[in-house]
Coordinates of C-alpha atoms in Angstrom, one line a residue:
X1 CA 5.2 12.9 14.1
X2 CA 2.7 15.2 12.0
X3 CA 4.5 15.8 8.7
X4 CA 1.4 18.1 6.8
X5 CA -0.3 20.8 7.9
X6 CA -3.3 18.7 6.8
X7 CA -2.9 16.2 9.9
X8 CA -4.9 17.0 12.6
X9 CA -5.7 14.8 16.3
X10 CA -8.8 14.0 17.9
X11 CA -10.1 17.6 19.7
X12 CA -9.6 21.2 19.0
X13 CA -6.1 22.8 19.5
X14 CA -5.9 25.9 20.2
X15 CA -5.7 29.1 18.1
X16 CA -2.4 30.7 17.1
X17 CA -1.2 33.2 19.6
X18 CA -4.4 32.1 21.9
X19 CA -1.6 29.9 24.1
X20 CA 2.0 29.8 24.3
X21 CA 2.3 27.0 26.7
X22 CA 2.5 29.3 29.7
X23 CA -0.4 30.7 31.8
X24 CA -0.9 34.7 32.1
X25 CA 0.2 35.7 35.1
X26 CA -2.7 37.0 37.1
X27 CA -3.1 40.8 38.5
X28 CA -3.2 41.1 42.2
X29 CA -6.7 41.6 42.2
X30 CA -7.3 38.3 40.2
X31 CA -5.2 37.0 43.2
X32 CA -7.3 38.2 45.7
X33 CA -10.6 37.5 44.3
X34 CA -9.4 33.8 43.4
X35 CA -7.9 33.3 47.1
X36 CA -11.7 34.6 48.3
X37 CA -13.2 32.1 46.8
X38 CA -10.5 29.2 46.7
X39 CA -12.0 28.0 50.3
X40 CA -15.1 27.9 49.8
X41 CA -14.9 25.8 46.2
X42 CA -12.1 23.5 47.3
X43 CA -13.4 19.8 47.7
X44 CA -13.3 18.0 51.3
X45 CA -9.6 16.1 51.8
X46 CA -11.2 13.3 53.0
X47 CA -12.6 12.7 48.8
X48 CA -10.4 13.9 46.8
X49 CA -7.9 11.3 45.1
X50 CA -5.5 11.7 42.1
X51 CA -6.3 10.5 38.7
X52 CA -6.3 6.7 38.7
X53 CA -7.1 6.0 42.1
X54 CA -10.4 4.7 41.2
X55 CA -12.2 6.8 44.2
X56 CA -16.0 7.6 43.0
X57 CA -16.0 11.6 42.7
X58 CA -18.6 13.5 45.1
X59 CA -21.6 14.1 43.9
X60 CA -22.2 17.3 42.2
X61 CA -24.3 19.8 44.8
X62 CA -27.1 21.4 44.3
X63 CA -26.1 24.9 42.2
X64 CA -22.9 23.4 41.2
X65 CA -23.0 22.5 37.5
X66 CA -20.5 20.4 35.8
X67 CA -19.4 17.9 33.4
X68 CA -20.3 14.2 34.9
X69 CA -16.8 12.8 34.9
X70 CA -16.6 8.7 35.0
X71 CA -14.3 6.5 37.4
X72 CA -11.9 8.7 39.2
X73 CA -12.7 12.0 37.9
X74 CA -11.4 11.7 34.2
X75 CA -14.3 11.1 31.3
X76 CA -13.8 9.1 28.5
X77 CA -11.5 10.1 25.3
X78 CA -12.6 9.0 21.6
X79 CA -10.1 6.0 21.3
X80 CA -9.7 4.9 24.9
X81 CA -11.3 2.3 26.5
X82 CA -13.2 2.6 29.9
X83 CA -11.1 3.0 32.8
X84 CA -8.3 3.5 30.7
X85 CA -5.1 4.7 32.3
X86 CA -3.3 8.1 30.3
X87 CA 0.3 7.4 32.4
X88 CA 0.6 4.2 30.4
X89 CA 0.8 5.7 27.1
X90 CA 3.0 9.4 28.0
X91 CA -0.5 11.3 28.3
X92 CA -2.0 10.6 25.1
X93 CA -4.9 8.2 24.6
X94 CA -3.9 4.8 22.1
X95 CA -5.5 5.0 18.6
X96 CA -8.3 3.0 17.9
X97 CA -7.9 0.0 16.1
X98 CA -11.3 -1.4 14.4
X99 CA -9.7 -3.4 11.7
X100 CA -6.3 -4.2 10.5
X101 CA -4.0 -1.3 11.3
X102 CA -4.7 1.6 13.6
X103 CA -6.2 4.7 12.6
X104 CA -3.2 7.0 12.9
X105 CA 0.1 7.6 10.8
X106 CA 1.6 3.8 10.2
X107 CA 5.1 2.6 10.4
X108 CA 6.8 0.5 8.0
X109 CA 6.4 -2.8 9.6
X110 CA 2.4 -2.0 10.7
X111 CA 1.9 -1.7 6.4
X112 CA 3.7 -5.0 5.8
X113 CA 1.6 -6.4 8.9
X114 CA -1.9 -5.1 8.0
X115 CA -1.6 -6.2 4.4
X116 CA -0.8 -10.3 5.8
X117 CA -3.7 -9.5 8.8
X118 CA -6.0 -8.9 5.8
X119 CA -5.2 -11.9 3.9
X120 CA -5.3 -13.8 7.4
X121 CA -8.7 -12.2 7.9
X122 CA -10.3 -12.9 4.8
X123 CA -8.1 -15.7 3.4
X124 CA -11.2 -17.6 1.6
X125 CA -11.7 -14.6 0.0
X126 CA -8.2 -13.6 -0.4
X127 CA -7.0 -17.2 -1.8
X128 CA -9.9 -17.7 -3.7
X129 CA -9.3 -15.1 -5.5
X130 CA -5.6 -14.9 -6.2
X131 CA -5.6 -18.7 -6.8
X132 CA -8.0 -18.8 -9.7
X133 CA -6.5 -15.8 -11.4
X134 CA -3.1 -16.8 -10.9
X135 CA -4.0 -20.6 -12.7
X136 CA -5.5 -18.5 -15.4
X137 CA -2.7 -15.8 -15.9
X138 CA -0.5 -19.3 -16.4
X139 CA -2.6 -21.3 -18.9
X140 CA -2.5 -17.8 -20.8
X141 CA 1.2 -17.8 -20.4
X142 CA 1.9 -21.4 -21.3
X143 CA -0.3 -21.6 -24.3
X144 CA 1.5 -18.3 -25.5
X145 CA 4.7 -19.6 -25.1
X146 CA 4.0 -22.8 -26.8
X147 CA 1.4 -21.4 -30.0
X148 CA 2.6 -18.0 -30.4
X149 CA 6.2 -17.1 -29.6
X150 CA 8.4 -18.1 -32.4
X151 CA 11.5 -20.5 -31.7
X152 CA 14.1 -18.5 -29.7
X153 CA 17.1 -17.7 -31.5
X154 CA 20.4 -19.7 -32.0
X155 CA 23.6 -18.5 -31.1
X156 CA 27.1 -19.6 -32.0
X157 CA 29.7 -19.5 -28.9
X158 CA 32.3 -19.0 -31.7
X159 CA 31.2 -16.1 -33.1
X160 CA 33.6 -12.8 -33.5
X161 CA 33.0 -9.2 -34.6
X162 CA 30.2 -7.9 -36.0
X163 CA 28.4 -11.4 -36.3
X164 CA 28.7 -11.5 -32.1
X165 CA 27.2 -8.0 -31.9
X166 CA 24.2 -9.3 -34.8
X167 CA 23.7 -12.0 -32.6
X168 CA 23.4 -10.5 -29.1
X169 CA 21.0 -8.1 -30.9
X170 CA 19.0 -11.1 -32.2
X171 CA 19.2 -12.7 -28.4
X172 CA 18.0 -9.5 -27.1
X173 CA 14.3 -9.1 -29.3
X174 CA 14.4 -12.7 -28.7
X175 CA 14.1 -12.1 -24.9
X176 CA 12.1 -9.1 -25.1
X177 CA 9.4 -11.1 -27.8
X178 CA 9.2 -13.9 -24.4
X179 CA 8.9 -11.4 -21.9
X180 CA 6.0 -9.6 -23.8
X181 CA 3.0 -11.9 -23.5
X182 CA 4.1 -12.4 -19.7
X183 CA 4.2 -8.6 -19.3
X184 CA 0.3 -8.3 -20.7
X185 CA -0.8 -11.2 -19.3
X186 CA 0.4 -10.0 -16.1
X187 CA -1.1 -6.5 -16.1
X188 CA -4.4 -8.2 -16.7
X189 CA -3.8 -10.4 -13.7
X190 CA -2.8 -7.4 -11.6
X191 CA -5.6 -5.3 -12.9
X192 CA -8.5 -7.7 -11.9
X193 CA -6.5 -8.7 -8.4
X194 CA -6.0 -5.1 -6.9
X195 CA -9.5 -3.7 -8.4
X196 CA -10.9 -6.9 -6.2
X197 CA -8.5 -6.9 -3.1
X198 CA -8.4 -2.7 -3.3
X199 CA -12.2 -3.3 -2.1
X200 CA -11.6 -6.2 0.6
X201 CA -8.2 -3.8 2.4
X202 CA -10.6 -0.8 2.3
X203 CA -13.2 -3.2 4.4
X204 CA -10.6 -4.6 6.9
X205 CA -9.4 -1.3 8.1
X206 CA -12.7 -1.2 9.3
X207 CA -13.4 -4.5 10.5
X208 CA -16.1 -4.7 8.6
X209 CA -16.3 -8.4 6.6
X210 CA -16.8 -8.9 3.0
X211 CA -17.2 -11.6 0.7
X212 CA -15.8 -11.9 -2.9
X213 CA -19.1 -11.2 -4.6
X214 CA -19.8 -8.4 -2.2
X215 CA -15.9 -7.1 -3.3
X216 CA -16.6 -7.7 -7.2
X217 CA -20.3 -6.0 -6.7
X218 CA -18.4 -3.2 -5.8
X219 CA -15.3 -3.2 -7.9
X220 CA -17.1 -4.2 -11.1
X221 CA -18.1 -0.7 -12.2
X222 CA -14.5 0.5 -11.9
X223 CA -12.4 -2.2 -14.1
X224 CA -12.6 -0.4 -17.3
X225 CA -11.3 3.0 -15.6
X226 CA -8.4 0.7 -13.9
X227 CA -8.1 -0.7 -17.3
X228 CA -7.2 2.8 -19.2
X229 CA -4.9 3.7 -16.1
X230 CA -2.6 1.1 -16.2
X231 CA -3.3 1.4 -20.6
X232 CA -1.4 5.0 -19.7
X233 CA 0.6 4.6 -17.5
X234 CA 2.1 1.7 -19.7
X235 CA 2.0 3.5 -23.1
X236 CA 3.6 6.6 -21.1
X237 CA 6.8 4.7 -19.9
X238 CA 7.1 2.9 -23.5
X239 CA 7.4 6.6 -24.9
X240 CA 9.6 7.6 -22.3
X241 CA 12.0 4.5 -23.1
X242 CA 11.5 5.4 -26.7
X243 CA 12.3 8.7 -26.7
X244 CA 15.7 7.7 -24.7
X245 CA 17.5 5.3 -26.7
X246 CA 16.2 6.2 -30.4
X247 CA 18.8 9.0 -30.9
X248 CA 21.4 5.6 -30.2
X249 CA 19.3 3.9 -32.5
X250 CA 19.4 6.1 -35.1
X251 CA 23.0 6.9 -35.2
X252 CA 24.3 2.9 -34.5
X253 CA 27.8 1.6 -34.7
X254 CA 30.0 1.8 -31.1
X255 CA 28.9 5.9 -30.5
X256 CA 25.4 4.4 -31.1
X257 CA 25.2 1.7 -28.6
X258 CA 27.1 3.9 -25.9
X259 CA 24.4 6.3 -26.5
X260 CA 21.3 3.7 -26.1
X261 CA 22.7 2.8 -23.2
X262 CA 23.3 6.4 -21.7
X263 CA 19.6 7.4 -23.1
X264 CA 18.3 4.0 -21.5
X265 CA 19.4 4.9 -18.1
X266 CA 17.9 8.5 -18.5
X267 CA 14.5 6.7 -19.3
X268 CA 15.3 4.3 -16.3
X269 CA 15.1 7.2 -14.1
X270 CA 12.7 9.5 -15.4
X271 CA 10.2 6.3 -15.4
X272 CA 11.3 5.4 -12.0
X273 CA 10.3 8.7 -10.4
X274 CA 7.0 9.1 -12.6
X275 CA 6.0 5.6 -11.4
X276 CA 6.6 6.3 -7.6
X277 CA 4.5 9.7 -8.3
X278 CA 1.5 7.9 -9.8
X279 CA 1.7 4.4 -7.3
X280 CA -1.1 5.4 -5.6
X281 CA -3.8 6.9 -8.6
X282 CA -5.1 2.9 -8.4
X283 CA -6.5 3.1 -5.1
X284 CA -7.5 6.4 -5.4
X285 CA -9.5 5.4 -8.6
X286 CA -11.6 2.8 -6.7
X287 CA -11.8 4.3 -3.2
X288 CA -12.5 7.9 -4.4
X289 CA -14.5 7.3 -8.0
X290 CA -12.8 9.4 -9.8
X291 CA -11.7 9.7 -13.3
X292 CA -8.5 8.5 -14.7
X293 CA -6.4 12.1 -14.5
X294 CA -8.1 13.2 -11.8
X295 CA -6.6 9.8 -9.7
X296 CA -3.3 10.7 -11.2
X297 CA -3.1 14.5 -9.6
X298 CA -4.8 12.8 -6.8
X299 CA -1.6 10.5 -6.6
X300 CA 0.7 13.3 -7.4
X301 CA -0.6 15.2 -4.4
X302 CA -0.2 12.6 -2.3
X303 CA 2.9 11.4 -3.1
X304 CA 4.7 15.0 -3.1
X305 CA 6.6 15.4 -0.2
X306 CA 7.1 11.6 0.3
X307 CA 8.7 10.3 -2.8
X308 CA 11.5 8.8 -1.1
X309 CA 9.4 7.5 1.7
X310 CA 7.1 5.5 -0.7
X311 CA 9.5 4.5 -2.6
X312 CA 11.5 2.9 -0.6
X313 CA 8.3 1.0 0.8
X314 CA 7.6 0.3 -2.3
X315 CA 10.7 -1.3 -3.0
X316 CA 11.3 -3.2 0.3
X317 CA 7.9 -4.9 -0.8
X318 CA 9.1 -5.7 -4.3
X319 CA 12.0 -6.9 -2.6
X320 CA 10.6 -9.3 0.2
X321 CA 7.7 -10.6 -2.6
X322 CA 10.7 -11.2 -4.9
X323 CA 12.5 -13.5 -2.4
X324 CA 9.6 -15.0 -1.1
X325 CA 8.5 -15.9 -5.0
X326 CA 12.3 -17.5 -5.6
X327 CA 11.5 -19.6 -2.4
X328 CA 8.4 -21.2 -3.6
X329 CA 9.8 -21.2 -7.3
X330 CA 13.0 -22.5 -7.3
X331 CA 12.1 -26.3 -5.8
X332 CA 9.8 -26.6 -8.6
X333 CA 12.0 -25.2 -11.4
X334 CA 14.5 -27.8 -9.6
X335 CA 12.0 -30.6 -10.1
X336 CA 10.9 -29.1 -13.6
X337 CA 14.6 -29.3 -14.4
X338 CA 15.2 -33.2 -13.7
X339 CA 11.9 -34.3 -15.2
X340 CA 13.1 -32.8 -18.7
X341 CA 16.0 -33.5 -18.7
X342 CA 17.0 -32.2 -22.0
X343 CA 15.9 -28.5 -21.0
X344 CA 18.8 -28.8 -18.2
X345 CA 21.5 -30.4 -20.9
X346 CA 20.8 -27.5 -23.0
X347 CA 21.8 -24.8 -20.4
X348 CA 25.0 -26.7 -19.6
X349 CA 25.7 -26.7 -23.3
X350 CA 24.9 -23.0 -23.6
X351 CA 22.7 -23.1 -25.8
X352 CA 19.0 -22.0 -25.7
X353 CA 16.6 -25.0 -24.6
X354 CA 13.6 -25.6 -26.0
X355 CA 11.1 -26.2 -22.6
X356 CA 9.0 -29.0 -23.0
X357 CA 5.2 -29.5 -21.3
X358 CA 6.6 -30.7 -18.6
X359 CA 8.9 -28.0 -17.4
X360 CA 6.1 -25.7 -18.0
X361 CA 3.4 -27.3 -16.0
X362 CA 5.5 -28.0 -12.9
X363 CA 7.5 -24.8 -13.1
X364 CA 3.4 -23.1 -13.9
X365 CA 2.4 -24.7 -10.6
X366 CA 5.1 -23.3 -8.7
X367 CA 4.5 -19.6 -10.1
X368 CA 0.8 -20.1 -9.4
X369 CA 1.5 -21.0 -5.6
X370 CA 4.1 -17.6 -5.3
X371 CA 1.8 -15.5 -7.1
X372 CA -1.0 -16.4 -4.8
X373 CA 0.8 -15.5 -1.8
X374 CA 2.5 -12.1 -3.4
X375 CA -0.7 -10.9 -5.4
X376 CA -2.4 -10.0 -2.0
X377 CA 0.6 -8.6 -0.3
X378 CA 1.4 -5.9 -3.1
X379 CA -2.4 -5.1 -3.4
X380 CA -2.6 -4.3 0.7
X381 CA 1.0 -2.5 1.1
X382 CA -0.5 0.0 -1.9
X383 CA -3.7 0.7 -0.6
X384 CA -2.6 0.8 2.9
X385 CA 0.0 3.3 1.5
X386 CA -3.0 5.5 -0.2
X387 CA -4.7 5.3 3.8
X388 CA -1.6 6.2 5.5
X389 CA -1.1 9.7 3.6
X390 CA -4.3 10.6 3.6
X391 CA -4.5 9.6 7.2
X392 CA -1.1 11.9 7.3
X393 CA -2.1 14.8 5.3
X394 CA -6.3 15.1 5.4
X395 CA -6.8 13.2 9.0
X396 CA -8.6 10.3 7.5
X397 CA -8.3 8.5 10.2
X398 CA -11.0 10.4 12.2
X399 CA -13.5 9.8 8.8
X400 CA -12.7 5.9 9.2
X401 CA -13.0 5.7 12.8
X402 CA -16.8 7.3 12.5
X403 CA -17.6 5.2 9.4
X404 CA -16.3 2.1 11.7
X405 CA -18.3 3.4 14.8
X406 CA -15.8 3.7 17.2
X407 CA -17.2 5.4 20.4
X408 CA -16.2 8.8 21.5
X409 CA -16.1 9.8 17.6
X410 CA -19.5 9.7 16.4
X411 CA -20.3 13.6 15.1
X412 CA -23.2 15.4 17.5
X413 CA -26.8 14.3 16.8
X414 CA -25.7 11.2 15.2

């Protein structure tokens, strides 16, 4: 179903008000001048067959013009293949498929499929990637987590009053202090990954193949725009979060932490939407070359009219890579757990452990493995996302099919 007025199919439709759907009835002199000549234009009976039949067509006569028509008296459609038969698909030729989704609006389940076909497709170049940035990403994270981040904080089970509510504070920066060098670490992971895999989607929807030095030829010139994108983006939902639970800050006590909560939320959402609005300025960045705001209205336009459609895409995605990443990194965190043994003795105990190297480098390996598998995923359901609504709103899909070379939609004179 064509959602935009933007959409727009293979051929010309007609004009408004140039056809309603039902023929002009002719004047009776149009009848009589069409019944004079209906006899001597009609074909013989003995050749003429209806469409499908495979009969060979007549051969034009001499004076008769006329399109040359190809097996059974139908010629070819952009998109179909030779001998094709219309009945099979309700009168409308199948879209053409050079890479790995076809070139026409895309379901749900053909996103999450042409993301894995491309890492199928170019899974040297896919894994190769992903792998050695994700081992990096977790040396970075380990090292931080054992040189920089301070010992987490203790906590007494027997605390009461305002000593709990110091303490809960205390565990909270504690948590957020971890989680930061994870968080930037992570965006720098992300960064490189999509910039890279951005440029081997865009190829596969094509068919065309690529290698990873043709991909980081080709991204390289665009990293530092990615770079202040995601810098804004990120600085724009720390305001935002900022802005919400300050006032709760400020005033403290009970009221106070009712209203960092209530402000919190309001941030929650507000960041929520702007996020869903922006999704798809990355691949508009390194597909389109342009500037950083420029790939944020770009997003915005995209996006508008389909919030709730990419968003809940986007989080189905979020959702499977989540699961998928507990799969892979629970065994390990499992096996983590009875090598250092004192790390599991500690949760039991409820107090905070201390994780030794050993946790960290088999629970690392396990993380390095899930985020192999879910880097390339996220990277193809957002650009694929970016195709489909331009494909939806600006008929894109007729651009890709003539940059791929399909036949029947190469421009005249080409």
């Amino acid at each position: 179903m064509n959602d935009s007025p933007g959409w727009a199919s293979p051929g010309s439709a007609p004009s408004d008000g140039e056809n309603s759907g039902t023929p002009p009835t002719p004047e009776p002199s149009d009848r009589a001048r069409a019944s004079s000549k209906w006899s001597q234009d009609q074909p013989p009976a003995a050749q003429w067959s209806p469409p499908g039949a495979g009969l060979t067509p007549p051969a034009p006569q001499p004076g008769r013009g006329g399109p040359q028509h190809g097996p059974g008296g139908w010629g070819q459609v952009p998109g179909q293949p030779p001998g094709g038969n219309w009945n099979q698909n309700y009168g409308r030729p199948p879209a053409a498929k050079p890479g790995v989704i076809p070139l026409r609006p895309l379901g749900v389940g053909e996103i999450l499929d042409g993301a894995v076909s491309t890492t199928r497709a170019h899974w040297r170049t896919v894994l190769g990637l992903t792998l050695a940035v994700a081992v990096i990403s977790q040396i970075a994270q380990i090292l931080a987590v054992r040189f920089i981040l301070p010992p987490p904080a203790s906590i007494d089970p027997n605390a009461t009053g305002a000593e709990a509510v110091n303490q809960a504070f205390d565990a909270l920066q504690s948590s957020l202090l971890d989680f930061t060098p994870s968080l930037i670490i992570g965006q720098f992971a992300t960064l490189f990954t999509t910039a890279v895999l951005t440029i081997v989607v865009s190829r596969s929807v094509l068919g065309r193949p690529v290698s990873l030095g043709d991909a980081w030829t080709e991204a390289r010139p665009r990293l530092l725009s990615l770079f202040g994108l995601l810098a804004l983006l990120f600085g724009m939902f720390c305001a935002i979060f900022a802005v919400g639970i300050l006032p709760g800050v400020l005033l403290g006590g009970g009221g106070g932490a009712s209203l960092v909560v209530l402000g919190g939320l309001a941030a929650s959402v507000v960041t929520l939407w702007l996020y869903v609005r922006f999704s798809l300025a990355s691949p508009a960045l390194m597909l389109e070359r342009q500037s950083i705001v420029q790939s944020m209205r770009r997003s915005a336009k995209l996006v508008n009219g389909s919030w709730w459609r990419i968003f809940g895409i986007s989080l189905l995605t979020s959702i499977l890579m989540a699961i998928v990443s507990m799969i892979i990194m629970i065994p390990f965190a499992a096996i983590a757990m009875a090598v250092d043994s004192s790390d599991f003795h500690g949760i039991l105990s409820g107090t905070t452990p201390e994780f030794g190297w050993s946790y960290l480098i088999i629970s690392g390996i396990g993380a390095v493995i899930g985020s192999a598998i879910t880097y390339p995923i996220a990277a193809g359901v957002s650009v694929l996302l970016y195709i489909d609504q331009r494909i939806r709103r600006e008929a894109l899909d007729l651009e890709l099919a003539r940059a791929a070379g399909v036949p029947g939609y190469q421009t005249p004179g080409s």
